[in-house]
Structure formats: C-alpha cells, structure tokens
C-alpha cells in the first residue's frame, strides 16, 4: 500500500496541504478530486519526491519514503504523468517512451518500449517527434513512458484533459487493465463521471484539506463535497 500520512506543505505562509492522509491499495484505482488549487498536483509532487513536505509521512509497502530522493522512489516503483506534459518535443514518441524503460539490455528496452507503444495504440506515431502530436496523444505517450517502467504505483495527473473521446476510452481501458495486473493507481481527474466509473475509492481535497474519503456513491452524496463544487451538485 502507498500511504500518505498527515502531510502538510506550506508555501509562503499558506498551507497548500494541511495534514492530508491518502492511501492507495495495490490492484485498485483510487480517485483524487477537488477544485483547482486544492493541492492535488502538490500531493503528487510530495509522493514523487519533487517537493519535501513540512511534516507528515509517506510509506511504500511499509517502507518510509519521505526522505528518499526522487530517483529512488521511481526505482521503488512509483511512476507518474504530468498535468503539464513533460515530453521531449524534438525526440520521437519511441525515444520518449524509451526514457522510462528500466535499465535492461538495449534490445530488451526497445522491445519493452515497442510493446507498450503497441498496447496504447501509438505505433503509427512512434517515429514522429512528440511536439507534433495533439495534447491528448501526448498524454498517452506519457502514460506509455510510465508503464514501460513497470510501476507498482501509478499517479495520473489529469490524464483525460485534452483527449478525444476515443483516446479517453483507450485510456480508461488501460487503467482498468493496469489495476487488474496489481498496480495501485492514483487518478487526479476533472472528468468526474470517468473518476466515478474507474475508482473504488475517491478522496476529495479542497483548499489543501481532505474533505472526505469514500466510495463514488458516498462522495457524490456528501453535502460538503457538493459545497466545494461551488454549491452545485457534483457533476455526474
Ligand atoms: N511553486 C509554487 N509557488 C507558489 N504557490 C504554489 C506553487 N505550487 C502550487 N502553489 C499553490 O498551491 C495551491 C495548490 O496547487 P496545486 O497543487 O497545483 O493544485 P491542484 O493541482 O489541485 O489544482 C495553489 O493555490 C497554487 O497556487
Ligand atoms: Mg493540478
């Protein structure tokens, strides 16, 4: 299990995260939703080691992580995609995906990259510079780069934004398969129906605080959650 325990992050005197506890079970999809500025991306930065929390703990299958460097966490099995795409624009799709591969032999890395590229339906664009791709396809490339590392936990930051309907459908199918293979997925997404469809548990953040944790049905019915979504019903 990936455990975030009472994590606090302060930026310029403001609590961007205030004693937030979140957990992700292996083999499941956990949602993390909340309005813009709630702290979702910051939480990903804390989990991946980009940002050190002011207090709180992190553990991966019982091993404490909060002092580990980012590359050690990656090696321990934590992979992510980025809300603002972080692809090397002049490199091809295949080269970008290869950057995520584990240090196997050269042939094995290529084979692993090609298998993931095929699986995500990216074969036709594999040799194209990634800067020529639409955002939605770029998100699939980031997913491919994460998956080729064979993560045990996968953090996805708004993966469906900018995607076409067919790309989102492909993405949803892969997320289900990945979780069925035993990976713990943490999904940040504004497409609430997609979150409700994919997730067994949903955490709701608002202004750095965890509002609630529950099943999709529980979260949808929670008045505090509805208030956080500007006083209107949670989009269904
Ligand atoms: N590097 C930074 N400097 C100043 N403020 C930041 C920084 N990163 C995030 N914040 C602030 O932290 C809050 C949470 O941001 P973020 O984690 O990106 O939220 P979300 O991903 O839920 O939209 C926002 O108010 C944002 O302005
Ligand atoms: Mg964000």
mmCIF file of C-alpha atoms and ligand atoms in Angstrom:
data_model
loop_
_atom_site.group_PDB
_atom_site.id
_atom_site.type_symbol
_atom_site.label_atom_id
_atom_site.label_comp_id
_atom_site.label_asym_id
_atom_site.label_seq_id
_atom_site.Cartn_x
_atom_site.Cartn_y
_atom_site.Cartn_z
ATOM 1 C CA UNK A 1 0.000 0.000 0.000
ATOM 2 C CA UNK A 2 1.067 3.565 -0.722
ATOM 3 C CA UNK A 3 0.354 5.665 2.338
ATOM 4 C CA UNK A 4 0.385 9.436 2.727
ATOM 5 C CA UNK A 5 0.015 10.252 6.383
ATOM 6 C CA UNK A 6 -0.812 13.716 7.715
ATOM 7 C CA UNK A 7 1.225 15.543 5.095
ATOM 8 C CA UNK A 8 1.492 19.318 5.372
ATOM 9 C CA UNK A 9 3.066 21.618 2.782
ATOM 10 C CA UNK A 10 3.337 25.353 3.348
ATOM 11 C CA UNK A 11 4.178 27.794 0.608
ATOM 12 C CA UNK A 12 4.682 31.409 1.577
ATOM 13 C CA UNK A 13 2.866 31.030 4.878
ATOM 14 C CA UNK A 14 -0.107 29.308 3.256
ATOM 15 C CA UNK A 15 -0.987 25.644 3.864
ATOM 16 C CA UNK A 16 -1.223 24.205 0.382
ATOM 17 C CA UNK A 17 -1.690 20.801 2.018
ATOM 18 C CA UNK A 18 -2.916 20.588 5.587
ATOM 19 C CA UNK A 19 -2.452 17.215 7.311
ATOM 20 C CA UNK A 20 -3.640 15.246 4.313
ATOM 21 C CA UNK A 21 -3.844 11.460 4.556
ATOM 22 C CA UNK A 22 -4.449 9.394 1.448
ATOM 23 C CA UNK A 23 -3.810 5.750 0.673
ATOM 24 C CA UNK A 24 -3.698 3.661 -2.477
ATOM 25 C CA UNK A 25 -4.209 -0.100 -2.397
ATOM 26 C CA UNK A 26 -2.378 -2.301 -4.884
ATOM 27 C CA UNK A 27 -4.643 -3.515 -7.668
ATOM 28 C CA UNK A 28 -7.110 -0.677 -7.336
ATOM 29 C CA UNK A 29 -7.895 2.731 -8.797
ATOM 30 C CA UNK A 30 -8.211 5.498 -6.228
ATOM 31 C CA UNK A 31 -9.514 8.892 -7.247
ATOM 32 C CA UNK A 32 -8.299 12.279 -6.057
ATOM 33 C CA UNK A 33 -10.655 15.088 -6.994
ATOM 34 C CA UNK A 34 -11.169 18.677 -5.966
ATOM 35 C CA UNK A 35 -11.422 22.169 -7.402
ATOM 36 C CA UNK A 36 -8.424 23.908 -8.988
ATOM 37 C CA UNK A 37 -5.834 24.901 -6.408
ATOM 38 C CA UNK A 38 -6.950 22.172 -3.995
ATOM 39 C CA UNK A 39 -3.412 20.778 -3.817
ATOM 40 C CA UNK A 40 -3.719 17.653 -5.974
ATOM 41 C CA UNK A 41 -0.612 18.233 -8.068
ATOM 42 C CA UNK A 42 1.312 19.300 -4.971
ATOM 43 C CA UNK A 43 0.401 15.971 -3.377
ATOM 44 C CA UNK A 44 1.818 14.170 -6.423
ATOM 45 C CA UNK A 45 4.989 16.260 -6.069
ATOM 46 C CA UNK A 46 5.254 15.173 -2.437
ATOM 47 C CA UNK A 47 4.738 11.491 -3.276
ATOM 48 C CA UNK A 48 7.283 11.519 -6.113
ATOM 49 C CA UNK A 49 9.899 13.498 -4.186
ATOM 50 C CA UNK A 50 9.742 16.729 -6.175
ATOM 51 C CA UNK A 51 8.662 18.592 -3.054
ATOM 52 C CA UNK A 52 9.537 17.835 0.549
ATOM 53 C CA UNK A 53 6.607 18.110 2.971
ATOM 54 C CA UNK A 54 6.927 20.347 6.028
ATOM 55 C CA UNK A 55 5.558 17.495 8.104
ATOM 56 C CA UNK A 56 3.942 14.112 7.706
ATOM 57 C CA UNK A 57 4.996 10.693 6.480
ATOM 58 C CA UNK A 58 4.982 8.623 3.342
ATOM 59 C CA UNK A 59 5.311 4.864 3.127
ATOM 60 C CA UNK A 60 5.500 2.389 0.274
ATOM 61 C CA UNK A 61 4.516 -1.111 1.345
ATOM 62 C CA UNK A 62 5.610 -0.267 4.879
ATOM 63 C CA UNK A 63 8.938 1.350 3.988
ATOM 64 C CA UNK A 64 9.202 5.021 4.904
ATOM 65 C CA UNK A 65 9.898 7.181 1.902
ATOM 66 C CA UNK A 66 9.702 10.825 2.806
ATOM 67 C CA UNK A 67 13.478 11.260 2.852
ATOM 68 C CA UNK A 68 14.181 9.267 -0.293
ATOM 69 C CA UNK A 69 15.376 11.069 -3.423
ATOM 70 C CA UNK A 70 13.026 11.211 -6.402
ATOM 71 C CA UNK A 71 15.025 8.678 -8.443
ATOM 72 C CA UNK A 72 14.942 6.192 -5.567
ATOM 73 C CA UNK A 73 11.168 6.466 -5.388
ATOM 74 C CA UNK A 74 10.964 5.874 -9.118
ATOM 75 C CA UNK A 75 13.154 2.802 -8.742
ATOM 76 C CA UNK A 76 10.954 1.651 -5.862
ATOM 77 C CA UNK A 77 8.052 1.541 -8.310
ATOM 78 C CA UNK A 78 6.345 4.947 -8.271
ATOM 79 C CA UNK A 79 5.629 6.439 -11.697
ATOM 80 C CA UNK A 80 3.629 9.494 -12.711
ATOM 81 C CA UNK A 81 2.326 11.521 -15.587
ATOM 82 C CA UNK A 82 2.256 15.320 -15.548
ATOM 83 C CA UNK A 83 -0.642 17.764 -15.739
ATOM 84 C CA UNK A 84 1.571 19.981 -17.897
ATOM 85 C CA UNK A 85 3.031 17.466 -20.341
ATOM 86 C CA UNK A 86 6.728 16.829 -19.856
ATOM 87 C CA UNK A 87 7.816 15.256 -23.080
ATOM 88 C CA UNK A 88 10.989 15.993 -25.017
ATOM 89 C CA UNK A 89 9.471 17.687 -28.050
ATOM 90 C CA UNK A 90 12.245 17.012 -30.515
ATOM 91 C CA UNK A 91 12.509 13.351 -29.541
ATOM 92 C CA UNK A 92 10.226 10.829 -31.168
ATOM 93 C CA UNK A 93 7.426 9.090 -29.312
ATOM 94 C CA UNK A 94 9.537 5.932 -29.165
ATOM 95 C CA UNK A 95 12.560 7.836 -27.780
ATOM 96 C CA UNK A 96 10.384 9.469 -25.127
ATOM 97 C CA UNK A 97 8.960 6.104 -24.098
ATOM 98 C CA UNK A 98 12.470 4.567 -24.002
ATOM 99 C CA UNK A 99 13.452 7.183 -21.396
ATOM 100 C CA UNK A 100 11.073 5.489 -18.980
ATOM 101 C CA UNK A 101 12.366 1.953 -19.542
ATOM 102 C CA UNK A 102 14.247 0.094 -16.874
ATOM 103 C CA UNK A 103 17.999 -0.379 -17.433
ATOM 104 C CA UNK A 104 17.686 -3.737 -19.159
ATOM 105 C CA UNK A 105 19.838 -4.698 -22.125
ATOM 106 C CA UNK A 106 19.398 -2.427 -25.135
ATOM 107 C CA UNK A 107 17.330 -4.902 -27.126
ATOM 108 C CA UNK A 108 15.105 -5.684 -24.173
ATOM 109 C CA UNK A 109 14.462 -1.992 -23.566
ATOM 110 C CA UNK A 110 13.474 -1.486 -27.173
ATOM 111 C CA UNK A 111 11.175 -4.497 -27.071
ATOM 112 C CA UNK A 112 9.542 -3.292 -23.852
ATOM 113 C CA UNK A 113 9.007 0.175 -25.319
ATOM 114 C CA UNK A 114 7.546 -1.217 -28.529
ATOM 115 C CA UNK A 115 5.167 -3.476 -26.617
ATOM 116 C CA UNK A 116 3.778 -0.538 -24.620
ATOM 117 C CA UNK A 117 3.583 1.652 -27.736
ATOM 118 C CA UNK A 118 1.578 -1.060 -29.451
ATOM 119 C CA UNK A 119 -0.655 -1.552 -26.430
ATOM 120 C CA UNK A 120 -1.555 2.152 -26.270
ATOM 121 C CA UNK A 121 -2.235 2.368 -29.996
ATOM 122 C CA UNK A 122 0.755 4.652 -30.631
ATOM 123 C CA UNK A 123 2.550 2.520 -33.235
ATOM 124 C CA UNK A 124 1.506 4.784 -36.119
ATOM 125 C CA UNK A 125 3.121 7.828 -34.488
ATOM 126 C CA UNK A 126 6.103 6.060 -32.886
ATOM 127 C CA UNK A 127 8.683 7.747 -35.107
ATOM 128 C CA UNK A 128 7.120 11.187 -35.022
ATOM 129 C CA UNK A 129 8.634 13.986 -32.897
ATOM 130 C CA UNK A 130 6.360 14.297 -29.893
ATOM 131 C CA UNK A 131 5.992 18.068 -30.342
ATOM 132 C CA UNK A 132 3.901 17.401 -33.450
ATOM 133 C CA UNK A 133 1.265 15.450 -31.510
ATOM 134 C CA UNK A 134 -2.012 16.804 -30.156
ATOM 135 C CA UNK A 135 -2.142 17.075 -26.346
ATOM 136 C CA UNK A 136 -4.419 14.059 -25.966
ATOM 137 C CA UNK A 137 -1.975 11.819 -27.795
ATOM 138 C CA UNK A 138 0.885 13.315 -25.800
ATOM 139 C CA UNK A 139 -0.925 12.174 -22.654
ATOM 140 C CA UNK A 140 -0.927 8.626 -23.976
ATOM 141 C CA UNK A 141 2.824 8.934 -24.637
ATOM 142 C CA UNK A 142 3.348 9.976 -21.015
ATOM 143 C CA UNK A 143 1.249 7.017 -19.914
ATOM 144 C CA UNK A 144 3.412 4.760 -22.107
ATOM 145 C CA UNK A 145 6.605 6.217 -20.614
ATOM 146 C CA UNK A 146 5.244 5.493 -17.116
ATOM 147 C CA UNK A 147 4.067 1.975 -17.917
ATOM 148 C CA UNK A 148 7.310 0.873 -19.541
ATOM 149 C CA UNK A 149 8.934 1.286 -16.123
ATOM 150 C CA UNK A 150 6.571 -1.427 -14.839
ATOM 151 C CA UNK A 151 5.486 0.635 -11.823
ATOM 152 C CA UNK A 152 3.774 -0.790 -8.773
ATOM 153 C CA UNK A 153 2.066 2.574 -8.169
ATOM 154 C CA UNK A 154 0.996 4.908 -10.924
ATOM 155 C CA UNK A 155 -0.018 8.539 -10.383
ATOM 156 C CA UNK A 156 -2.004 10.138 -13.201
ATOM 157 C CA UNK A 157 -2.468 13.935 -13.192
ATOM 158 C CA UNK A 158 -5.478 14.914 -15.334
ATOM 159 C CA UNK A 159 -4.750 12.313 -17.985
ATOM 160 C CA UNK A 160 -8.016 12.819 -19.862
ATOM 161 C CA UNK A 161 -7.737 16.583 -20.290
ATOM 162 C CA UNK A 162 -7.217 17.400 -23.949
ATOM 163 C CA UNK A 163 -8.101 13.872 -25.021
ATOM 164 C CA UNK A 164 -10.654 12.944 -27.621
ATOM 165 C CA UNK A 165 -13.450 10.585 -26.627
ATOM 166 C CA UNK A 166 -11.693 7.651 -28.245
ATOM 167 C CA UNK A 167 -8.409 8.490 -26.507
ATOM 168 C CA UNK A 168 -10.212 8.669 -23.156
ATOM 169 C CA UNK A 169 -11.872 5.331 -23.827
ATOM 170 C CA UNK A 170 -8.489 3.762 -24.655
ATOM 171 C CA UNK A 171 -7.025 5.347 -21.573
ATOM 172 C CA UNK A 172 -9.821 4.030 -19.320
ATOM 173 C CA UNK A 173 -9.400 0.517 -20.682
ATOM 174 C CA UNK A 174 -5.643 0.588 -19.977
ATOM 175 C CA UNK A 175 -6.138 1.928 -16.442
ATOM 176 C CA UNK A 176 -8.519 -0.944 -15.689
ATOM 177 C CA UNK A 177 -6.059 -3.485 -17.099
ATOM 178 C CA UNK A 178 -3.127 -1.984 -15.209
ATOM 179 C CA UNK A 179 -5.041 -2.140 -11.917
ATOM 180 C CA UNK A 180 -6.132 -5.707 -12.686
ATOM 181 C CA UNK A 181 -2.415 -6.531 -13.038
ATOM 182 C CA UNK A 182 -1.913 -5.403 -9.431
ATOM 183 C CA UNK A 183 -0.799 -1.802 -9.838
ATOM 184 C CA UNK A 184 -2.178 0.800 -7.434
ATOM 185 C CA UNK A 185 -3.404 3.766 -9.468
ATOM 186 C CA UNK A 186 -3.996 7.254 -8.062
ATOM 187 C CA UNK A 187 -6.082 9.250 -10.515
ATOM 188 C CA UNK A 188 -6.458 13.038 -10.479
ATOM 189 C CA UNK A 189 -9.092 13.988 -12.993
ATOM 190 C CA UNK A 190 -11.704 16.680 -13.604
ATOM 191 C CA UNK A 191 -13.818 14.311 -15.675
ATOM 192 C CA UNK A 192 -15.866 13.289 -12.633
ATOM 193 C CA UNK A 193 -18.008 10.663 -14.403
ATOM 194 C CA UNK A 194 -14.764 8.995 -15.515
ATOM 195 C CA UNK A 195 -13.439 9.066 -11.949
ATOM 196 C CA UNK A 196 -16.670 7.652 -10.565
ATOM 197 C CA UNK A 197 -16.599 4.929 -13.187
ATOM 198 C CA UNK A 198 -12.969 3.841 -12.664
ATOM 199 C CA UNK A 199 -12.415 4.297 -8.934
ATOM 200 C CA UNK A 200 -13.325 2.124 -5.976
ATOM 201 C CA UNK A 201 -12.360 4.865 -3.503
ATOM 202 C CA UNK A 202 -12.343 8.616 -4.004
ATOM 203 C CA UNK A 203 -10.535 11.232 -1.903
ATOM 204 C CA UNK A 204 -11.805 14.805 -2.120
ATOM 205 C CA UNK A 205 -9.415 17.695 -1.493
ATOM 206 C CA UNK A 206 -10.455 21.300 -1.098
ATOM 207 C CA UNK A 207 -8.091 24.170 -0.326
ATOM 208 C CA UNK A 208 -5.437 21.804 0.968
ATOM 209 C CA UNK A 209 -7.745 19.856 3.244
ATOM 210 C CA UNK A 210 -9.140 16.395 2.806
ATOM 211 C CA UNK A 211 -12.890 16.881 2.769
ATOM 212 C CA UNK A 212 -13.869 13.255 2.611
ATOM 213 C CA UNK A 213 -12.908 9.770 1.506
ATOM 214 C CA UNK A 214 -15.446 7.232 0.331
ATOM 215 C CA UNK A 215 -16.952 5.199 -2.449
ATOM 216 C CA UNK A 216 -18.085 7.143 -5.514
ATOM 217 C CA UNK A 217 -21.696 6.974 -4.274
ATOM 218 C CA UNK A 218 -20.762 8.227 -0.795
ATOM 219 C CA UNK A 219 -18.690 11.072 -2.185
ATOM 220 C CA UNK A 220 -21.389 12.142 -4.619
ATOM 221 C CA UNK A 221 -23.945 12.290 -1.799
ATOM 222 C CA UNK A 222 -21.706 14.247 0.582
ATOM 223 C CA UNK A 223 -23.009 17.806 1.128
ATOM 224 C CA UNK A 224 -19.507 19.128 1.916
ATOM 225 C CA UNK A 225 -18.315 17.854 -1.447
ATOM 226 C CA UNK A 226 -21.239 19.444 -3.220
ATOM 227 C CA UNK A 227 -20.486 22.755 -1.474
ATOM 228 C CA UNK A 228 -16.831 22.587 -2.555
ATOM 229 C CA UNK A 229 -18.029 22.276 -6.126
ATOM 230 C CA UNK A 230 -19.386 25.841 -5.935
ATOM 231 C CA UNK A 231 -22.571 24.923 -4.158
ATOM 232 C CA UNK A 232 -23.790 22.832 -7.034
ATOM 233 C CA UNK A 233 -24.231 19.108 -7.312
ATOM 234 C CA UNK A 234 -21.099 17.127 -8.122
ATOM 235 C CA UNK A 235 -21.092 16.673 -11.882
ATOM 236 C CA UNK A 236 -22.391 13.222 -12.760
HETATM 237 N N1 LIG B 1 5.588 26.664 -6.645
HETATM 238 C C1 LIG B 1 4.520 27.263 -6.122
HETATM 239 N N2 LIG B 1 4.599 28.517 -5.647
HETATM 240 C C2 LIG B 1 3.532 29.150 -5.102
HETATM 241 N N3 LIG B 1 2.334 28.588 -4.988
HETATM 242 C C3 LIG B 1 2.172 27.339 -5.447
HETATM 243 C C4 LIG B 1 3.251 26.605 -6.019
HETATM 244 N N4 LIG B 1 2.782 25.392 -6.370
HETATM 245 C C5 LIG B 1 1.498 25.367 -6.022
HETATM 246 N N5 LIG B 1 1.121 26.533 -5.458
HETATM 247 C C6 LIG B 1 -0.202 26.859 -4.937
HETATM 248 O O1 LIG B 1 -0.638 25.720 -4.236
HETATM 249 C C7 LIG B 1 -2.028 25.542 -4.396
HETATM 250 C C8 LIG B 1 -2.301 24.141 -4.872
HETATM 251 O O2 LIG B 1 -1.823 23.992 -6.179
HETATM 252 P P1 LIG B 1 -1.917 22.612 -6.963
HETATM 253 O O3 LIG B 1 -1.285 21.553 -6.147
HETATM 254 O O4 LIG B 1 -1.363 22.837 -8.329
HETATM 255 O O5 LIG B 1 -3.495 22.374 -7.021
HETATM 256 P P2 LIG B 1 -4.370 21.459 -7.986
HETATM 257 O O6 LIG B 1 -3.453 20.511 -8.693
HETATM 258 O O7 LIG B 1 -5.346 20.781 -7.086
HETATM 259 O O8 LIG B 1 -5.064 22.400 -8.933
HETATM 260 C C9 LIG B 1 -2.496 26.623 -5.347
HETATM 261 O O9 LIG B 1 -3.074 27.654 -4.606
HETATM 262 C C10 LIG B 1 -1.223 27.069 -6.015
HETATM 263 O O10 LIG B 1 -1.330 28.415 -6.398
HETATM 264 MG MG1 LIG B 2 -3.129 20.157 -10.629
#
